[in-house]
Tab-separated table of C-alpha atoms in Angstrom:
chain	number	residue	atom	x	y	z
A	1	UNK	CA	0.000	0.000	0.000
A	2	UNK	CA	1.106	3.203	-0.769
A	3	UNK	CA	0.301	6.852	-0.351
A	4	UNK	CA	-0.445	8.651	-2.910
A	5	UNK	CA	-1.397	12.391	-3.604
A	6	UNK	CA	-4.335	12.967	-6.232
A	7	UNK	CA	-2.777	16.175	-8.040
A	8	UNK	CA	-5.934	17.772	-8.741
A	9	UNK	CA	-7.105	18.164	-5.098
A	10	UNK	CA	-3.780	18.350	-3.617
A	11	UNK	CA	-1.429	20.622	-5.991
A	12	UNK	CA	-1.070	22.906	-3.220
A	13	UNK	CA	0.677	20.298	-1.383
A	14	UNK	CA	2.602	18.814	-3.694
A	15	UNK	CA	5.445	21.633	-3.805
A	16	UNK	CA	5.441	22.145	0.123
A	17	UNK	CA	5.455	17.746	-0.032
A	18	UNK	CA	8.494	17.920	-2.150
A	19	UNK	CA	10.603	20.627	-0.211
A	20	UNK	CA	9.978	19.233	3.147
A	21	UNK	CA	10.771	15.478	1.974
A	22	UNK	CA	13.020	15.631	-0.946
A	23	UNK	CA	16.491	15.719	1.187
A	24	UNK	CA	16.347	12.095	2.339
A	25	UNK	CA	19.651	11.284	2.617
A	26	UNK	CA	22.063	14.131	2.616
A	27	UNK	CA	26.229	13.909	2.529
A	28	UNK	CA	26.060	14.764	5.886
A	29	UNK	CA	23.772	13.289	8.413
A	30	UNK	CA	22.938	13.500	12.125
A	31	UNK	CA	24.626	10.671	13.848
A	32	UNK	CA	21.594	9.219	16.183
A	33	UNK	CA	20.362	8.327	12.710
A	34	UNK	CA	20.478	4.761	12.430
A	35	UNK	CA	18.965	3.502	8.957
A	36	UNK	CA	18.735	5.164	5.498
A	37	UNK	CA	15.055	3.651	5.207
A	38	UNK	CA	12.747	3.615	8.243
A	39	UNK	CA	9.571	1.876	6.285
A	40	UNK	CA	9.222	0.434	3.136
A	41	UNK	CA	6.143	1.931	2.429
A	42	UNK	CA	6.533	4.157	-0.558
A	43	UNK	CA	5.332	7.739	-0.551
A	44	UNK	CA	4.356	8.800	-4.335
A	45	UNK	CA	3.638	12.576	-5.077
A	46	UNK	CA	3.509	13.964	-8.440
A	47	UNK	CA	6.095	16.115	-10.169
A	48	UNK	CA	5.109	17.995	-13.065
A	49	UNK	CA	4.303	16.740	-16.724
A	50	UNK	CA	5.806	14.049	-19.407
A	51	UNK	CA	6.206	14.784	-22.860
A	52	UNK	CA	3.097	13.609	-23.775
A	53	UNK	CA	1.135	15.002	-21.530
A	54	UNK	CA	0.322	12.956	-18.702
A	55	UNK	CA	1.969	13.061	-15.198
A	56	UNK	CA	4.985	12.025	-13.578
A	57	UNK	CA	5.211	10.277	-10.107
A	58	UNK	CA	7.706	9.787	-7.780
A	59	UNK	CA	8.466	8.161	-4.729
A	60	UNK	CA	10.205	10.356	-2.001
A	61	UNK	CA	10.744	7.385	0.283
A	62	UNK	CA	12.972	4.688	-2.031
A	63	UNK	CA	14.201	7.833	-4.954
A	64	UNK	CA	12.363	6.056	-7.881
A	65	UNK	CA	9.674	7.034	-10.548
A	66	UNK	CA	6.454	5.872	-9.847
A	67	UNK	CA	4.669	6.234	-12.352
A	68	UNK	CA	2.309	3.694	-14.306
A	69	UNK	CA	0.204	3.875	-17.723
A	70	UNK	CA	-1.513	6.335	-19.178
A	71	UNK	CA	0.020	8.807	-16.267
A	72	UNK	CA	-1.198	7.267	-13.409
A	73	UNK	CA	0.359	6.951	-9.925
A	74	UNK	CA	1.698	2.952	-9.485
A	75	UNK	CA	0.454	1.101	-6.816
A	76	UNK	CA	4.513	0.692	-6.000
A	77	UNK	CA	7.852	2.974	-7.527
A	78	UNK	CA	10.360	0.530	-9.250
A	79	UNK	CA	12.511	0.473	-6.291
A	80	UNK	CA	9.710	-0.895	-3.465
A	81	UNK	CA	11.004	-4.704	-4.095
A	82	UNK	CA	14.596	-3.350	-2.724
A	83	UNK	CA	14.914	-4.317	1.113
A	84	UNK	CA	15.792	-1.812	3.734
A	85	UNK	CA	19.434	-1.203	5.077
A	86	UNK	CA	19.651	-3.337	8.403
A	87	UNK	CA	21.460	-1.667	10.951
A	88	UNK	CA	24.259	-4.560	10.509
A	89	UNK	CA	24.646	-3.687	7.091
A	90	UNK	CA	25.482	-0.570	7.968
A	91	UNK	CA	29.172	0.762	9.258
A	92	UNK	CA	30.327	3.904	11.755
A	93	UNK	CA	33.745	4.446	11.067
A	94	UNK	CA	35.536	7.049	12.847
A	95	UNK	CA	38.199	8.061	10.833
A	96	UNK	CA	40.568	9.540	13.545
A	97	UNK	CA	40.561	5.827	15.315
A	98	UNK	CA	42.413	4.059	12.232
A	99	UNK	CA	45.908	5.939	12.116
A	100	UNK	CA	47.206	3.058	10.069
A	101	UNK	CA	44.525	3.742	7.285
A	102	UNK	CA	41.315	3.558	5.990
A	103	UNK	CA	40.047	2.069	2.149
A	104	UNK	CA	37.576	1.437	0.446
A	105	UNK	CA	36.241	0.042	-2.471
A	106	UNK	CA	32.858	-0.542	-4.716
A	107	UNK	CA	32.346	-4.083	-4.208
A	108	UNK	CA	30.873	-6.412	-6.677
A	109	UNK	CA	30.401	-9.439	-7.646
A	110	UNK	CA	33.751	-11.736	-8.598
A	111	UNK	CA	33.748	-12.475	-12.505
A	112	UNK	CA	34.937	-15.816	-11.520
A	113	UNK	CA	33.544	-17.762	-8.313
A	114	UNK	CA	33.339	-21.513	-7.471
A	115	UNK	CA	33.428	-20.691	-3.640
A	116	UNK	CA	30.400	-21.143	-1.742
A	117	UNK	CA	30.572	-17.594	-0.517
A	118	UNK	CA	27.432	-15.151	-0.209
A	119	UNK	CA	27.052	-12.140	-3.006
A	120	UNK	CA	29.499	-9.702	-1.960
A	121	UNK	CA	28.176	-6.502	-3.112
A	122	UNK	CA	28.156	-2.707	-1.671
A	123	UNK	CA	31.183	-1.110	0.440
A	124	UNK	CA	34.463	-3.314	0.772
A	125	UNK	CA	36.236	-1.936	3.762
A	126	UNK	CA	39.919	-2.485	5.090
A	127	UNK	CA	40.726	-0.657	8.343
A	128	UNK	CA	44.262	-0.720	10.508
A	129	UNK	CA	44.667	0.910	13.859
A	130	UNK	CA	48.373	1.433	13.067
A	131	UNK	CA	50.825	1.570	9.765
A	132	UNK	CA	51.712	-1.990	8.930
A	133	UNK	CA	49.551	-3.358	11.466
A	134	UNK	CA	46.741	-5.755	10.880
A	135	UNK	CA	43.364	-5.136	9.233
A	136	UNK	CA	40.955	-4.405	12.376
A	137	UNK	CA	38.399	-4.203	9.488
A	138	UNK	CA	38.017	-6.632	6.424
A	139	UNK	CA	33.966	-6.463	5.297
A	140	UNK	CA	31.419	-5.469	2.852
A	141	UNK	CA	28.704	-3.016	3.867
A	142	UNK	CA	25.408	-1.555	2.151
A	143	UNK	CA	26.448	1.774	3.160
A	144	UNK	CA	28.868	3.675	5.490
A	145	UNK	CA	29.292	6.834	7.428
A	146	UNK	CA	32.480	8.438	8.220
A	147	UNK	CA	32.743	9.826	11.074
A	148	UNK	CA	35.465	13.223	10.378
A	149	UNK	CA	36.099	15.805	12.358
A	150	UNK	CA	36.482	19.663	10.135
A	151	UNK	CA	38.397	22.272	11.860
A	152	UNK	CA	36.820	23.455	14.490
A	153	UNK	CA	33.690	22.042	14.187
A	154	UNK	CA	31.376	18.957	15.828
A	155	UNK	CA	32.092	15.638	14.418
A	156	UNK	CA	29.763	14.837	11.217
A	157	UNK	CA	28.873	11.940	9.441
A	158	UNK	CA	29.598	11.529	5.669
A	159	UNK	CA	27.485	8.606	4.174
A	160	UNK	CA	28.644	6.367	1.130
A	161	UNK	CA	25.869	4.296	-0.005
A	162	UNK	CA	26.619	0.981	-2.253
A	163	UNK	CA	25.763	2.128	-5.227
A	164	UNK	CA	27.863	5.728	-4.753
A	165	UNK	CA	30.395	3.176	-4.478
A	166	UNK	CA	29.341	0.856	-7.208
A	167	UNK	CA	28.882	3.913	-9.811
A	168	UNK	CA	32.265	5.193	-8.755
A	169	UNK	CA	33.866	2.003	-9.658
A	170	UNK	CA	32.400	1.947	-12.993
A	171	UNK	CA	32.967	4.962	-14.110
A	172	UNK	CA	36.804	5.181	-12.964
A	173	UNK	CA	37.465	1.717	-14.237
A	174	UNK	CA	36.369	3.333	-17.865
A	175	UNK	CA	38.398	6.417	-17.188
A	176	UNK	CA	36.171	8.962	-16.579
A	177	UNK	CA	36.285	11.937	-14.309
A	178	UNK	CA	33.418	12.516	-11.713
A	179	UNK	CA	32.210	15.599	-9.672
A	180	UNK	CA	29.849	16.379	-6.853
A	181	UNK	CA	26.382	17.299	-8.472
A	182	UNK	CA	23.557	18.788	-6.526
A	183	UNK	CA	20.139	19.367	-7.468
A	184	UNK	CA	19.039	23.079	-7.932
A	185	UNK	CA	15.568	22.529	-6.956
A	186	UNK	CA	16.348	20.744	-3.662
A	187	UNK	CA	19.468	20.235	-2.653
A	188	UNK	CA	20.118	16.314	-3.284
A	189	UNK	CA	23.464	15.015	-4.072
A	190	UNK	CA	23.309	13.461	-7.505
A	191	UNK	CA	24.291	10.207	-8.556
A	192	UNK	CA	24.650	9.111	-12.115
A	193	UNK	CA	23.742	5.562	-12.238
A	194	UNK	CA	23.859	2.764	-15.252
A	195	UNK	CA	23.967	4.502	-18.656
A	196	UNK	CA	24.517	7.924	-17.163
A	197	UNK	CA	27.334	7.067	-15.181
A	198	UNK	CA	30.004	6.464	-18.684
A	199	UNK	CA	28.446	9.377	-20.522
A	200	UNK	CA	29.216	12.747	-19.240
A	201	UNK	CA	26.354	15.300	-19.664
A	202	UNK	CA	24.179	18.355	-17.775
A	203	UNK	CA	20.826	17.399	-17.800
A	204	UNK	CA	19.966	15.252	-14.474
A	205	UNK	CA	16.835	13.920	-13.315
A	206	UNK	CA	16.964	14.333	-9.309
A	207	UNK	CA	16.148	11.418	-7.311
A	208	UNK	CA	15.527	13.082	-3.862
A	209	UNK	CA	12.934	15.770	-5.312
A	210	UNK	CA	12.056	13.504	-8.972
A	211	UNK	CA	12.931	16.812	-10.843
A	212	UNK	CA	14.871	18.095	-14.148
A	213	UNK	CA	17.296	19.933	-13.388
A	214	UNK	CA	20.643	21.443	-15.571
A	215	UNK	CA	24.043	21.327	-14.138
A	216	UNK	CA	26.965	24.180	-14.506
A	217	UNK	CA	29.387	21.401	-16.300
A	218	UNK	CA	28.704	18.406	-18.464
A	219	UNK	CA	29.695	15.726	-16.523
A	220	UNK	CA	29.095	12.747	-14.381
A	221	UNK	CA	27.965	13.029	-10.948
A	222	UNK	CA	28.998	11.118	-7.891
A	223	UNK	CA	28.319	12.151	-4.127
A	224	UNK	CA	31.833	10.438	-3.121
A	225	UNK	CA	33.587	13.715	-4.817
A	226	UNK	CA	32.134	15.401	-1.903
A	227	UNK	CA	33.369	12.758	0.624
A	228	UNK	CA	36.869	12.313	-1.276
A	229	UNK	CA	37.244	16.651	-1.003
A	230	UNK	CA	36.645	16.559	2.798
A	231	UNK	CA	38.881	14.078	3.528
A	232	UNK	CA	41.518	15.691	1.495
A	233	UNK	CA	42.057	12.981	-0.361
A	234	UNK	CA	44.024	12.790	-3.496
A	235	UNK	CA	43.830	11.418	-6.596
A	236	UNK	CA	46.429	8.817	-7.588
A	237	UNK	CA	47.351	6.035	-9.488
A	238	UNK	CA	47.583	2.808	-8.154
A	239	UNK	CA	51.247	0.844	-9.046
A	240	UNK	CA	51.044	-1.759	-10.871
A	241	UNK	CA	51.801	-5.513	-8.685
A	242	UNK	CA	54.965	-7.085	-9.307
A	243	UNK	CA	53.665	-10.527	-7.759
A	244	UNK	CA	52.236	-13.009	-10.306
A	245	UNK	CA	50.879	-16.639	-9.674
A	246	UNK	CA	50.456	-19.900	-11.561
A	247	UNK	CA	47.742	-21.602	-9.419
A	248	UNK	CA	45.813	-24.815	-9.962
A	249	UNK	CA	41.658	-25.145	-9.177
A	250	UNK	CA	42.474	-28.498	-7.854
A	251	UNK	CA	44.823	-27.529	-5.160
A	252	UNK	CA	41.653	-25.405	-3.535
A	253	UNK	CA	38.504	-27.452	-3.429
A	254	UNK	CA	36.958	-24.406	-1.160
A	255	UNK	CA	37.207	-22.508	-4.882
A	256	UNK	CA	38.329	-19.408	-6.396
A	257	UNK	CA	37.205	-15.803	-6.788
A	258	UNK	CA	38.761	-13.871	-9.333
A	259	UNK	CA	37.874	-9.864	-9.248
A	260	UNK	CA	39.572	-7.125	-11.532
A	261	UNK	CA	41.266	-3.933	-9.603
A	262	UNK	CA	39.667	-0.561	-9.393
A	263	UNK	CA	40.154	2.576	-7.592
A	264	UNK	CA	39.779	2.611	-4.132
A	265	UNK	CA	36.917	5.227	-3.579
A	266	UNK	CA	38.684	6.508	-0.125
A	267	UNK	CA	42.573	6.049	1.178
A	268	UNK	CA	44.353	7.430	3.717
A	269	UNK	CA	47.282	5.483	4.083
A	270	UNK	CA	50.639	7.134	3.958
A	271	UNK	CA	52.574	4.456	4.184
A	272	UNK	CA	50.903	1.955	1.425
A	273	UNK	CA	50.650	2.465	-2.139
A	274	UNK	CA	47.303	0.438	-4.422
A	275	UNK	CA	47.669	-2.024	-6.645
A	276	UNK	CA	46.888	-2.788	-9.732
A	277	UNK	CA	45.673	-5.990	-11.176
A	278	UNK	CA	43.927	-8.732	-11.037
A	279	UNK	CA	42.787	-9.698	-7.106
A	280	UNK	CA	41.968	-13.184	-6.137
A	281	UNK	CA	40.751	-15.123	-3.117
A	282	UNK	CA	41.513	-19.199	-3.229
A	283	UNK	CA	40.331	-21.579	-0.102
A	284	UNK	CA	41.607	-24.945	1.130
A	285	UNK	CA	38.135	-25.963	2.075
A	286	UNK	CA	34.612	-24.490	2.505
A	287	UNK	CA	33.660	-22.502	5.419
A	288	UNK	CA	37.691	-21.478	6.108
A	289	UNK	CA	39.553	-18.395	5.716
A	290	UNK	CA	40.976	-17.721	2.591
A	291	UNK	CA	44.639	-19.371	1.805
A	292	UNK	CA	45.377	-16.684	-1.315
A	293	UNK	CA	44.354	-13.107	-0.827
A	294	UNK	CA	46.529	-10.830	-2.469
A	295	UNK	CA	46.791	-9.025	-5.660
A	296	UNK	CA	48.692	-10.163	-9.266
A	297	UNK	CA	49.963	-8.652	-12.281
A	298	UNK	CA	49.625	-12.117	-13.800
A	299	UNK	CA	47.391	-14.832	-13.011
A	300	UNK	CA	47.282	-17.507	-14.843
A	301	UNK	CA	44.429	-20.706	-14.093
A	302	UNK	CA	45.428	-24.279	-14.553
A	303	UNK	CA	47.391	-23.167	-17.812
A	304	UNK	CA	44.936	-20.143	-18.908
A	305	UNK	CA	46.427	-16.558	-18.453
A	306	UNK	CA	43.952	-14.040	-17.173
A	307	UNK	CA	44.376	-10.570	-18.924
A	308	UNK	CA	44.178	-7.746	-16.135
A	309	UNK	CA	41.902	-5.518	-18.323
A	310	UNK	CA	39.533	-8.092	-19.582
A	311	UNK	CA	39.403	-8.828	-15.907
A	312	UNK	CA	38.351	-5.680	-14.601
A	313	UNK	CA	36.104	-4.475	-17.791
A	314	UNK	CA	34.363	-7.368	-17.468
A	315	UNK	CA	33.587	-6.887	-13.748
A	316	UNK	CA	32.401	-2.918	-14.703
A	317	UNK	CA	30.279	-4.267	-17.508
A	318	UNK	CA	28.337	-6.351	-15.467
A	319	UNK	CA	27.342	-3.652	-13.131
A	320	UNK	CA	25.595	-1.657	-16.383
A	321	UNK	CA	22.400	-2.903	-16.278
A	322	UNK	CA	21.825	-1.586	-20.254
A	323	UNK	CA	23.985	-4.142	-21.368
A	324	UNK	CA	23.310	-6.955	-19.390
A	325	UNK	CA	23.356	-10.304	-21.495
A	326	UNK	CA	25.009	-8.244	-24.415
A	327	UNK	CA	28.602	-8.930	-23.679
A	328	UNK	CA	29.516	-12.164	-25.066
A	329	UNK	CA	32.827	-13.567	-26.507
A	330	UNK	CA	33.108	-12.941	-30.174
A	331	UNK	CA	35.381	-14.573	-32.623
A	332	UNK	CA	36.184	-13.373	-36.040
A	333	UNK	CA	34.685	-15.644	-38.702
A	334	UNK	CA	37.723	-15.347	-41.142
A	335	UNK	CA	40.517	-15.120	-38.839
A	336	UNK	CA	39.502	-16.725	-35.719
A	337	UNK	CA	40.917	-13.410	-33.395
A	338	UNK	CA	38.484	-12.690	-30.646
A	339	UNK	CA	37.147	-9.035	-30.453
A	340	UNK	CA	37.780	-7.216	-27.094
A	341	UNK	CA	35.840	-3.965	-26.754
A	342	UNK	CA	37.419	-1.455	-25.306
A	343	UNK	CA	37.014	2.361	-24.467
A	344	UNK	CA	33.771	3.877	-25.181
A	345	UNK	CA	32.954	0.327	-27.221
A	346	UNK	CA	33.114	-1.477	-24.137
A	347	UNK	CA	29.403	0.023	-23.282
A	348	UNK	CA	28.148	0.512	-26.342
A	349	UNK	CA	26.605	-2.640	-28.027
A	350	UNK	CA	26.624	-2.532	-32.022
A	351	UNK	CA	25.766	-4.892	-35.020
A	352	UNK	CA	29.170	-4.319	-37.350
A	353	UNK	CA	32.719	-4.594	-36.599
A	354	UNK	CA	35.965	-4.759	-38.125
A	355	UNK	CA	38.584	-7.456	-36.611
A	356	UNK	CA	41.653	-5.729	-35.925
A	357	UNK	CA	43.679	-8.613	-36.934
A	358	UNK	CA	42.306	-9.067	-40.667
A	359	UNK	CA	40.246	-6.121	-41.329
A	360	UNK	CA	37.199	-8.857	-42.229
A	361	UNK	CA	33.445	-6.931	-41.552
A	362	UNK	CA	31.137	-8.836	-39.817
A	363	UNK	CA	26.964	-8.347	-38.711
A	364	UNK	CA	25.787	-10.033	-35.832
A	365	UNK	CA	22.662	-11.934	-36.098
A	366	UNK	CA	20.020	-13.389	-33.838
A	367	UNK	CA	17.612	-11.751	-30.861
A	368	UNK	CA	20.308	-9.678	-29.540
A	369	UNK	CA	22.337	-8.038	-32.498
A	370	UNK	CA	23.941	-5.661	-30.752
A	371	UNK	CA	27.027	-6.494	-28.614
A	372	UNK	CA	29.609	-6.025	-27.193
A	373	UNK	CA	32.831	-8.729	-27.054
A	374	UNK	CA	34.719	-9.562	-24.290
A	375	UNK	CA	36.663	-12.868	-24.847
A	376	UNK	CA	37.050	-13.113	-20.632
A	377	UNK	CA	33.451	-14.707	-21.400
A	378	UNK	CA	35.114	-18.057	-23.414
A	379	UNK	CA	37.827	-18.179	-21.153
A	380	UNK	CA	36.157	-18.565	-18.274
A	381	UNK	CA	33.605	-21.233	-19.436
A	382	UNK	CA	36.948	-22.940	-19.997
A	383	UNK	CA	37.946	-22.555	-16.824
A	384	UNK	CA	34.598	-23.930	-15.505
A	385	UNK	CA	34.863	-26.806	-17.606
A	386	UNK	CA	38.044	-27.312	-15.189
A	387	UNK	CA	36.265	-26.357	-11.929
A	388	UNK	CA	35.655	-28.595	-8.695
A	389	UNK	CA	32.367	-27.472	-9.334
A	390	UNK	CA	30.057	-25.585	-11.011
A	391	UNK	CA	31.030	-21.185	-10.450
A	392	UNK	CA	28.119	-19.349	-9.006
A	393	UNK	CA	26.444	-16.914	-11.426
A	394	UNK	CA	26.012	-13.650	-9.705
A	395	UNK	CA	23.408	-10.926	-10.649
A	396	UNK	CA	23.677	-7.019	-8.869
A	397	UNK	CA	19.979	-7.066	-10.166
A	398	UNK	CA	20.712	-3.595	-11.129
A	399	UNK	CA	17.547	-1.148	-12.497
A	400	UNK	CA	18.873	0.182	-15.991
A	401	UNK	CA	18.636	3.919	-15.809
A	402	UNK	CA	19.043	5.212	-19.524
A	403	UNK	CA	15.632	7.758	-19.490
């Protein structure tokens, strides 16, 4: 059940609705706050007109459009199905306690996983009381709120939520820049999500108020710029690992996850450096801590090498719900070389290409003509074909946002 407002005996209250609701979840929060979602009930008020006429709902309460045929309220916004945060999914983290460091990281899914492990999705966070010291802090969160003291002032929260974190990961991993976005109309930090998050532009639909509004710069937004400018924190590369390993699936019948490297959306250590490459976890046995937890340049699986940028393009592209199902492994029909798509291409599913190896033009045919090739996809159905068991298939059950 949901509460609705009838715009033509409540258009008075619509605007006064939207003001006084629209900043659910600023950067900074009160700290007796202890959820991001109190009820799951949706709250649906509507926001002005769609092209053709009709009107346009939102829901305050989950930051969604709610709006169903022929410019009706829905009986539930497209985000209602999506559980509250539980307060164990959530983590204070008081910045000034953890001397040694802070980091984290958008967390998805491995691209390779024959563990037994739970979906690891949302806020991966490392934590060390002292420089060299060990990791007080090793977990994945839905969301997470910095405690940081500025200047003179109180203590405030800063909040990351999983997909800030997600979207940040994404977009670095295909090289693009991100800055702190706020809606005009009410004050919401903006996040660019799915399609929006690798295409740069100034038009933004607002998810606290549901409202068009037009940026100062044509870019992509991400609330984390915020967090990353209060925390001073500075943008660098990460070095690339000098360890590589030759490992065998047989040697750990607990299984193998197999992530790509990206960014770290917040570090503090001054003593550490990134890395860069491809990460993996390997167990002895299920239900144990992991044996292999590090970082490679090279990884190579029971005789297959694992390329560190098919790796970690792969693990972006499956957390772009537009192209879900649309990266597959193609192989060119004259030449045999497999087509990896990179750049801009890497998002952007098309019918024609040109192999760079022979020049030969090709169409793709069947339901889904337009793709986009990865050959990570064949190599790691070889891999399974090699696996103790069966890898898990994974799904972020992402919304696409492309409107």
């Amino acid at each position: 059940m949901n509460r609705s407002v009838d715009p033509k005996h409540k258009a008075k209250r619509t605007s006064s609705t939207l003001k006084a609701n629209s900043r659910q979840q600023d950067l900074f929060v009160p700290s007796h706050e202890d959820s991001l979602f109190s009820s799951n009930e949706c709250r649906i008020v509507s926001v002005g007109k769609r092209r053709d006429g009709g009107t346009r709902y939102w829901c305050l309460q989950h930051k969604a459009d709610a709006t169903a045929k022929y410019g009706r309220p829905a009986e539930n916004c497209r985000y209602s199905h999506i559980p509250p945060i539980k307060s164990d999914e959530i983590l204070a983290l008081d910045v000034s306690q953890y001397a040694g460091g802070i980091a984290l990281w958008g967390a998805v899914p491995p691209v390779y996983d024959t563990t037994l492990q739970p979906l690891d999705r949302g806020i991966h966070v490392h934590a060390r009381r002292s420089s060299g010291g060990h990791k007080e802090i090793d977990a994945t969160y839905r969301s997470v709120r910095l405690l940081v003291g500025i200047k003179d002032l109180p203590k405030q929260e800063l909040v990351i939520s999983e997909l800030d974190a997600i979207y940040y990961m994404v977009t670095s991993v295909f090289g693009y820049s991100m800055k702190y976005v706020e809606c005009l109309h009410c004050g919401h930090p903006h996040l660019d999500k799915d399609w929006f998050s690798v295409h740069a532009h100034r038009s933004h639909l607002c998810a606290g108020c549901g409202k068009h509004f037009r940026d100062s710069d044509v870019a992509i937004g991400n609330p984390i710029c915020k967090v990353r400018s209060v925390l001073g924190v500075r943008a660098q590369k990460p070095k690339t690992s000098k360890k590589q390993i030759n490992l065998r699936q047989a040697d750990y019948p607990g299984g193998i996850q197999v992530w790509g490297s990206n960014p770290a959306v917040v570090w503090t250590s001054k003593h550490s450096e990134e890395e860069e490459g491809v990460h993996v976890h390997a167990f002895r046995e299920d239900g144990a801590l992991a044996a292999l937890d590090d970082t490679f340049s090279r990884v190579t699986v029971d005789g297959i090498a694992l390329d560190p940028l098919m790796v970690r393009t792969l693990m972006a592209q499956s957390a772009l719900p537009h192209i879900s199902n649309r990266v597959i492994a193609i192989n060119c029909a004259s030449c045999g070389t497999s087509a990896f798509d990179a750049g801009e291409h890497a998002f952007t599913p098309k019918t024609q290409r040109r192999c760079e190896n022979c020049g030969n033009e090709s169409f793709e045919t069947g339901r889904l003509r337009k793709v986009v090739g990865n050959p990570l996809v064949e190599i790691l159905e070889r891999l399974a074909d090699r696996a103790p068991r069966p890898p898990q298939m994974h799904s972020l059950d992402l919304l696409p946002e492309t409107l």
